[in-house]
Each structure stands twice: as C-alpha cells, then as structure tokens.
Amino acid sequence: MGQQWTDSFEEFPEENAANYVNGRFDPMAAQARRASQRKLAEVQARLQAEARTIAQRHRPQRAAGK
C-alpha cells in the first residue's frame, strides 16, 4: 500500500501522458521533444537577457536638473 502514485509510471510508462507524442505512445520521441524544448528555453532566456542589456545601454540619459 505505501506505494506513491508516481511509482506506477515506472511500472506502466504508457500510463504517463508525458510519454505520448501526437497521440501515440513514444517515450523516446517524448524525451527528445522535452530536451529540444529545454534547449530552446535556454536560448530564449539568453536572447532576452542580451536584449535587456542592449536596451539598458541605449536608454536615454536623464538631465541632472530635471
């Protein structure tokens, strides 16, 4: 009885919705898709950081007396 609900995914991987790609059970393709999405998210985060840095450099300076 002391079994966690996530343990059933190890015993029955077809029960895990994350192992389906386009409605078909394909754990290898699902793993590849997750890796691709993770890499894309990392690249997007770096690009956003670079865009923020560039925007900060080109921000108009405020006049000291205003």
PDB file as gemmi writes it, atoms N, CA and C in Angstrom:
CRYST1    1.000    1.000    1.000  90.00  90.00  90.00 P 1                      
ATOM      1  N   MET A   1       0.810  -1.191   0.000  1.00  0.00           N  
ATOM      2  CA  MET A   1       0.000   0.000   0.000  1.00  0.00           C  
ATOM      3  C   MET A   1       0.852   1.253   0.000  1.00  0.00           C  
ATOM      4  N   GLY A   2       2.019   1.302   0.602  1.00  0.00           N  
ATOM      5  CA  GLY A   2       2.812   2.510   0.732  1.00  0.00           C  
ATOM      6  C   GLY A   2       3.402   3.015  -0.571  1.00  0.00           C  
ATOM      7  N   GLN A   3       2.871   2.610  -1.675  1.00  0.00           N  
ATOM      8  CA  GLN A   3       3.404   2.994  -2.975  1.00  0.00           C  
ATOM      9  C   GLN A   3       2.909   4.384  -3.379  1.00  0.00           C  
ATOM     10  N   GLN A   4       3.819   5.176  -3.917  1.00  0.00           N  
ATOM     11  CA  GLN A   4       3.460   6.503  -4.417  1.00  0.00           C  
ATOM     12  C   GLN A   4       2.758   6.357  -5.768  1.00  0.00           C  
ATOM     13  N   TRP A   5       1.890   7.320  -6.087  1.00  0.00           N  
ATOM     14  CA  TRP A   5       1.188   7.243  -7.368  1.00  0.00           C  
ATOM     15  C   TRP A   5       2.149   7.378  -8.539  1.00  0.00           C  
ATOM     16  N   THR A   6       3.283   8.076  -8.356  1.00  0.00           N  
ATOM     17  CA  THR A   6       4.250   8.237  -9.443  1.00  0.00           C  
ATOM     18  C   THR A   6       5.004   6.951  -9.725  1.00  0.00           C  
ATOM     19  N   ASP A   7       5.041   6.019  -8.768  1.00  0.00           N  
ATOM     20  CA  ASP A   7       5.717   4.742  -8.995  1.00  0.00           C  
ATOM     21  C   ASP A   7       5.044   3.947 -10.105  1.00  0.00           C  
ATOM     22  N   SER A   8       3.752   4.136 -10.296  1.00  0.00           N  
ATOM     23  CA  SER A   8       3.056   3.394 -11.344  1.00  0.00           C  
ATOM     24  C   SER A   8       3.554   3.801 -12.729  1.00  0.00           C  
ATOM     25  N   PHE A   9       4.094   5.021 -12.878  1.00  0.00           N  
ATOM     26  CA  PHE A   9       4.627   5.445 -14.167  1.00  0.00           C  
ATOM     27  C   PHE A   9       5.865   4.637 -14.536  1.00  0.00           C  
ATOM     28  N   GLU A  10       6.648   4.230 -13.549  1.00  0.00           N  
ATOM     29  CA  GLU A  10       7.823   3.408 -13.821  1.00  0.00           C  
ATOM     30  C   GLU A  10       7.403   2.004 -14.236  1.00  0.00           C  
ATOM     31  N   GLU A  11       6.394   1.468 -13.570  1.00  0.00           N  
ATOM     32  CA  GLU A  11       5.914   0.126 -13.878  1.00  0.00           C  
ATOM     33  C   GLU A  11       5.096   0.098 -15.167  1.00  0.00           C  
ATOM     34  N   PHE A  12       4.333   1.147 -15.399  1.00  0.00           N  
ATOM     35  CA  PHE A  12       3.456   1.225 -16.566  1.00  0.00           C  
ATOM     36  C   PHE A  12       3.669   2.565 -17.264  1.00  0.00           C  
ATOM     37  N   PRO A  13       4.743   2.705 -18.056  1.00  0.00           N  
ATOM     38  CA  PRO A  13       5.040   4.004 -18.682  1.00  0.00           C  
ATOM     39  C   PRO A  13       3.944   4.492 -19.620  1.00  0.00           C  
ATOM     40  N   GLU A  14       3.128   3.580 -20.128  1.00  0.00           N  
ATOM     41  CA  GLU A  14       2.046   4.001 -21.021  1.00  0.00           C  
ATOM     42  C   GLU A  14       0.959   4.771 -20.273  1.00  0.00           C  
ATOM     43  N   GLU A  15       0.981   4.725 -18.941  1.00  0.00           N  
ATOM     44  CA  GLU A  15       0.027   5.480 -18.131  1.00  0.00           C  
ATOM     45  C   GLU A  15       0.433   6.952 -17.990  1.00  0.00           C  
ATOM     46  N   ASN A  16       1.679   7.270 -18.307  1.00  0.00           N  
ATOM     47  CA  ASN A  16       2.190   8.632 -18.159  1.00  0.00           C  
ATOM     48  C   ASN A  16       1.893   9.412 -19.436  1.00  0.00           C  
ATOM     49  N   ALA A  17       1.053  10.415 -19.337  1.00  0.00           N  
ATOM     50  CA  ALA A  17       0.672  11.215 -20.505  1.00  0.00           C  
ATOM     51  C   ALA A  17       1.869  11.922 -21.137  1.00  0.00           C  
ATOM     52  N   ALA A  18       2.931  12.140 -20.379  1.00  0.00           N  
ATOM     53  CA  ALA A  18       4.120  12.808 -20.911  1.00  0.00           C  
ATOM     54  C   ALA A  18       4.877  11.926 -21.896  1.00  0.00           C  
ATOM     55  N   ASN A  19       4.538  10.644 -21.984  1.00  0.00           N  
ATOM     56  CA  ASN A  19       5.207   9.734 -22.910  1.00  0.00           C  
ATOM     57  C   ASN A  19       4.492   9.628 -24.253  1.00  0.00           C  
ATOM     58  N   TYR A  20       3.526  10.483 -24.488  1.00  0.00           N  
ATOM     59  CA  TYR A  20       2.779  10.451 -25.741  1.00  0.00           C  
ATOM     60  C   TYR A  20       3.148  11.653 -26.602  1.00  0.00           C  
ATOM     61  N   VAL A  21       3.340  11.382 -27.890  1.00  0.00           N  
ATOM     62  CA  VAL A  21       3.627  12.436 -28.865  1.00  0.00           C  
ATOM     63  C   VAL A  21       2.609  12.285 -29.990  1.00  0.00           C  
ATOM     64  N   ASN A  22       1.871  13.335 -30.252  1.00  0.00           N  
ATOM     65  CA  ASN A  22       0.831  13.326 -31.289  1.00  0.00           C  
ATOM     66  C   ASN A  22      -0.152  12.173 -31.095  1.00  0.00           C  
ATOM     67  N   GLY A  23      -0.497  11.903 -29.838  1.00  0.00           N  
ATOM     68  CA  GLY A  23      -1.486  10.878 -29.539  1.00  0.00           C  
ATOM     69  C   GLY A  23      -0.971   9.454 -29.572  1.00  0.00           C  
ATOM     70  N   ARG A  24       0.321   9.266 -29.790  1.00  0.00           N  
ATOM     71  CA  ARG A  24       0.895   7.920 -29.845  1.00  0.00           C  
ATOM     72  C   ARG A  24       1.902   7.742 -28.725  1.00  0.00           C  
ATOM     73  N   PHE A  25       1.940   6.552 -28.158  1.00  0.00           N  
ATOM     74  CA  PHE A  25       2.886   6.230 -27.103  1.00  0.00           C  
ATOM     75  C   PHE A  25       4.275   6.120 -27.724  1.00  0.00           C  
ATOM     76  N   ASP A  26       5.140   7.074 -27.392  1.00  0.00           N  
ATOM     77  CA  ASP A  26       6.509   7.089 -27.918  1.00  0.00           C  
ATOM     78  C   ASP A  26       7.409   7.785 -26.904  1.00  0.00           C  
ATOM     79  N   PRO A  27       7.866   7.046 -25.879  1.00  0.00           N  
ATOM     80  CA  PRO A  27       8.660   7.678 -24.827  1.00  0.00           C  
ATOM     81  C   PRO A  27       9.981   8.262 -25.323  1.00  0.00           C  
ATOM     82  N   MET A  28      10.581   7.668 -26.341  1.00  0.00           N  
ATOM     83  CA  MET A  28      11.847   8.197 -26.865  1.00  0.00           C  
ATOM     84  C   MET A  28      11.619   9.540 -27.556  1.00  0.00           C  
ATOM     85  N   ALA A  29      10.581   9.635 -28.358  1.00  0.00           N  
ATOM     86  CA  ALA A  29      10.271  10.907 -29.020  1.00  0.00           C  
ATOM     87  C   ALA A  29       9.863  11.958 -27.993  1.00  0.00           C  
ATOM     88  N   ALA A  30       9.152  11.538 -26.955  1.00  0.00           N  
ATOM     89  CA  ALA A  30       8.753  12.476 -25.904  1.00  0.00           C  
ATOM     90  C   ALA A  30       9.979  13.014 -25.184  1.00  0.00           C  
ATOM     91  N   GLN A  31      10.948  12.150 -24.924  1.00  0.00           N  
ATOM     92  CA  GLN A  31      12.181  12.581 -24.263  1.00  0.00           C  
ATOM     93  C   GLN A  31      12.953  13.544 -25.159  1.00  0.00           C  
ATOM     94  N   ALA A  32      13.028  13.245 -26.457  1.00  0.00           N  
ATOM     95  CA  ALA A  32      13.720  14.126 -27.399  1.00  0.00           C  
ATOM     96  C   ALA A  32      13.018  15.480 -27.484  1.00  0.00           C  
ATOM     97  N   ARG A  33      11.692  15.464 -27.470  1.00  0.00           N  
ATOM     98  CA  ARG A  33      10.933  16.718 -27.528  1.00  0.00           C  
ATOM     99  C   ARG A  33      11.196  17.564 -26.281  1.00  0.00           C  
ATOM    100  N   ARG A  34      11.223  16.928 -25.115  1.00  0.00           N  
ATOM    101  CA  ARG A  34      11.488  17.670 -23.875  1.00  0.00           C  
ATOM    102  C   ARG A  34      12.888  18.277 -23.895  1.00  0.00           C  
ATOM    103  N   ALA A  35      13.872  17.527 -24.400  1.00  0.00           N  
ATOM    104  CA  ALA A  35      15.241  18.049 -24.488  1.00  0.00           C  
ATOM    105  C   ALA A  35      15.293  19.238 -25.445  1.00  0.00           C  
ATOM    106  N   SER A  36      14.602  19.129 -26.564  1.00  0.00           N  
ATOM    107  CA  SER A  36      14.566  20.218 -27.541  1.00  0.00           C  
ATOM    108  C   SER A  36      13.899  21.461 -26.953  1.00  0.00           C  
ATOM    109  N   GLN A  37      12.804  21.267 -26.245  1.00  0.00           N  
ATOM    110  CA  GLN A  37      12.108  22.400 -25.628  1.00  0.00           C  
ATOM    111  C   GLN A  37      12.957  23.043 -24.542  1.00  0.00           C  
ATOM    112  N   ARG A  38      13.694  22.228 -23.784  1.00  0.00           N  
ATOM    113  CA  ARG A  38      14.573  22.759 -22.734  1.00  0.00           C  
ATOM    114  C   ARG A  38      15.688  23.601 -23.353  1.00  0.00           C  
ATOM    115  N   LYS A  39      16.278  23.109 -24.450  1.00  0.00           N  
ATOM    116  CA  LYS A  39      17.347  23.849 -25.128  1.00  0.00           C  
ATOM    117  C   LYS A  39      16.808  25.161 -25.702  1.00  0.00           C  
ATOM    118  N   LEU A  40      15.631  25.118 -26.293  1.00  0.00           N  
ATOM    119  CA  LEU A  40      15.010  26.319 -26.847  1.00  0.00           C  
ATOM    120  C   LEU A  40      14.750  27.348 -25.752  1.00  0.00           C  
ATOM    121  N   ALA A  41      14.267  26.893 -24.607  1.00  0.00           N  
ATOM    122  CA  ALA A  41      14.003  27.807 -23.489  1.00  0.00           C  
ATOM    123  C   ALA A  41      15.294  28.461 -23.004  1.00  0.00           C  
ATOM    124  N   GLU A  42      16.393  27.698 -22.971  1.00  0.00           N  
ATOM    125  CA  GLU A  42      17.682  28.262 -22.552  1.00  0.00           C  
ATOM    126  C   GLU A  42      18.165  29.322 -23.536  1.00  0.00           C  
ATOM    127  N   VAL A  43      18.028  29.047 -24.827  1.00  0.00           N  
ATOM    128  CA  VAL A  43      18.444  30.007 -25.855  1.00  0.00           C  
ATOM    129  C   VAL A  43      17.590  31.270 -25.769  1.00  0.00           C  
ATOM    130  N   GLN A  44      16.282  31.109 -25.593  1.00  0.00           N  
ATOM    131  CA  GLN A  44      15.400  32.268 -25.487  1.00  0.00           C  
ATOM    132  C   GLN A  44      15.742  33.110 -24.263  1.00  0.00           C  
ATOM    133  N   ALA A  45      16.078  32.468 -23.163  1.00  0.00           N  
ATOM    134  CA  ALA A  45      16.442  33.208 -21.948  1.00  0.00           C  
ATOM    135  C   ALA A  45      17.716  34.018 -22.177  1.00  0.00           C  
ATOM    136  N   ARG A  46      18.698  33.431 -22.864  1.00  0.00           N  
ATOM    137  CA  ARG A  46      19.936  34.169 -23.163  1.00  0.00           C  
ATOM    138  C   ARG A  46      19.657  35.350 -24.081  1.00  0.00           C  
ATOM    139  N   LEU A  47      18.812  35.148 -25.084  1.00  0.00           N  
ATOM    140  CA  LEU A  47      18.480  36.240 -26.005  1.00  0.00           C  
ATOM    141  C   LEU A  47      17.741  37.366 -25.289  1.00  0.00           C  
ATOM    142  N   GLN A  48      16.828  37.024 -24.407  1.00  0.00           N  
ATOM    143  CA  GLN A  48      16.107  38.051 -23.657  1.00  0.00           C  
ATOM    144  C   GLN A  48      17.049  38.823 -22.746  1.00  0.00           C  
ATOM    145  N   ALA A  49      17.998  38.134 -22.129  1.00  0.00           N  
ATOM    146  CA  ALA A  49      18.973  38.813 -21.270  1.00  0.00           C  
ATOM    147  C   ALA A  49      19.829  39.763 -22.098  1.00  0.00           C  
ATOM    148  N   GLU A  50      20.236  39.322 -23.281  1.00  0.00           N  
ATOM    149  CA  GLU A  50      21.040  40.175 -24.157  1.00  0.00           C  
ATOM    150  C   GLU A  50      20.235  41.395 -24.607  1.00  0.00           C  
ATOM    151  N   ALA A  51      18.963  41.193 -24.939  1.00  0.00           N  
ATOM    152  CA  ALA A  51      18.113  42.311 -25.356  1.00  0.00           C  
ATOM    153  C   ALA A  51      17.952  43.322 -24.226  1.00  0.00           C  
ATOM    154  N   ARG A  52      17.795  42.841 -22.989  1.00  0.00           N  
ATOM    155  CA  ARG A  52      17.695  43.762 -21.845  1.00  0.00           C  
ATOM    156  C   ARG A  52      18.983  44.555 -21.679  1.00  0.00           C  
ATOM    157  N   THR A  53      20.127  43.897 -21.836  1.00  0.00           N  
ATOM    158  CA  THR A  53      21.417  44.571 -21.704  1.00  0.00           C  
ATOM    159  C   THR A  53      21.561  45.657 -22.763  1.00  0.00           C  
ATOM    160  N   ILE A  54      21.220  45.338 -23.991  1.00  0.00           N  
ATOM    161  CA  ILE A  54      21.314  46.312 -25.084  1.00  0.00           C  
ATOM    162  C   ILE A  54      20.366  47.483 -24.833  1.00  0.00           C  
ATOM    163  N   ALA A  55      19.156  47.192 -24.391  1.00  0.00           N  
ATOM    164  CA  ALA A  55      18.188  48.260 -24.115  1.00  0.00           C  
ATOM    165  C   ALA A  55      18.692  49.178 -23.007  1.00  0.00           C  
ATOM    166  N   GLN A  56      19.322  48.619 -21.988  1.00  0.00           N  
ATOM    167  CA  GLN A  56      19.857  49.433 -20.890  1.00  0.00           C  
ATOM    168  C   GLN A  56      20.987  50.339 -21.379  1.00  0.00           C  
ATOM    169  N   ARG A  57      21.818  49.841 -22.262  1.00  0.00           N  
ATOM    170  CA  ARG A  57      22.939  50.647 -22.783  1.00  0.00           C  
ATOM    171  C   ARG A  57      22.450  51.833 -23.595  1.00  0.00           C  
ATOM    172  N   HIS A  58      21.348  51.654 -24.291  1.00  0.00           N  
ATOM    173  CA  HIS A  58      20.866  52.683 -25.212  1.00  0.00           C  
ATOM    174  C   HIS A  58      19.719  53.501 -24.638  1.00  0.00           C  
ATOM    175  N   ARG A  59      19.496  53.391 -23.347  1.00  0.00           N  
ATOM    176  CA  ARG A  59      18.471  54.191 -22.687  1.00  0.00           C  
ATOM    177  C   ARG A  59      18.886  55.647 -22.675  1.00  0.00           C  
ATOM    178  N   PRO A  60      17.968  56.557 -22.973  1.00  0.00           N  
ATOM    179  CA  PRO A  60      18.324  57.981 -22.923  1.00  0.00           C  
ATOM    180  C   PRO A  60      18.670  58.385 -21.487  1.00  0.00           C  
ATOM    181  N   GLN A  61      19.683  59.202 -21.363  1.00  0.00           N  
ATOM    182  CA  GLN A  61      20.118  59.674 -20.048  1.00  0.00           C  
ATOM    183  C   GLN A  61      19.230  60.836 -19.616  1.00  0.00           C  
ATOM    184  N   ARG A  62      18.870  60.873 -18.347  1.00  0.00           N  
ATOM    185  CA  ARG A  62      18.081  61.977 -17.808  1.00  0.00           C  
ATOM    186  C   ARG A  62      18.995  63.155 -17.513  1.00  0.00           C  
ATOM    187  N   ALA A  63      18.469  64.343 -17.707  1.00  0.00           N  
ATOM    188  CA  ALA A  63      19.233  65.552 -17.383  1.00  0.00           C  
ATOM    189  C   ALA A  63      19.316  65.675 -15.865  1.00  0.00           C  
ATOM    190  N   ALA A  64      20.445  66.164 -15.348  1.00  0.00           N  
ATOM    191  CA  ALA A  64      20.678  66.241 -13.906  1.00  0.00           C  
ATOM    192  C   ALA A  64      19.728  67.219 -13.222  1.00  0.00           C  
ATOM    193  N   GLY A  65      19.313  68.287 -13.885  1.00  0.00           N  
ATOM    194  CA  GLY A  65      18.481  69.302 -13.263  1.00  0.00           C  
ATOM    195  C   GLY A  65      16.991  69.021 -13.338  1.00  0.00           C  
ATOM    196  N   LYS A  66      16.564  67.980 -13.965  1.00  0.00           N  
ATOM    197  CA  LYS A  66      15.120  67.743 -14.150  1.00  0.00           C  
ATOM    198  C   LYS A  66      14.583  66.744 -13.195  1.00  0.00           C  
TER     199      LYS A  66                                                      
END                                                                             
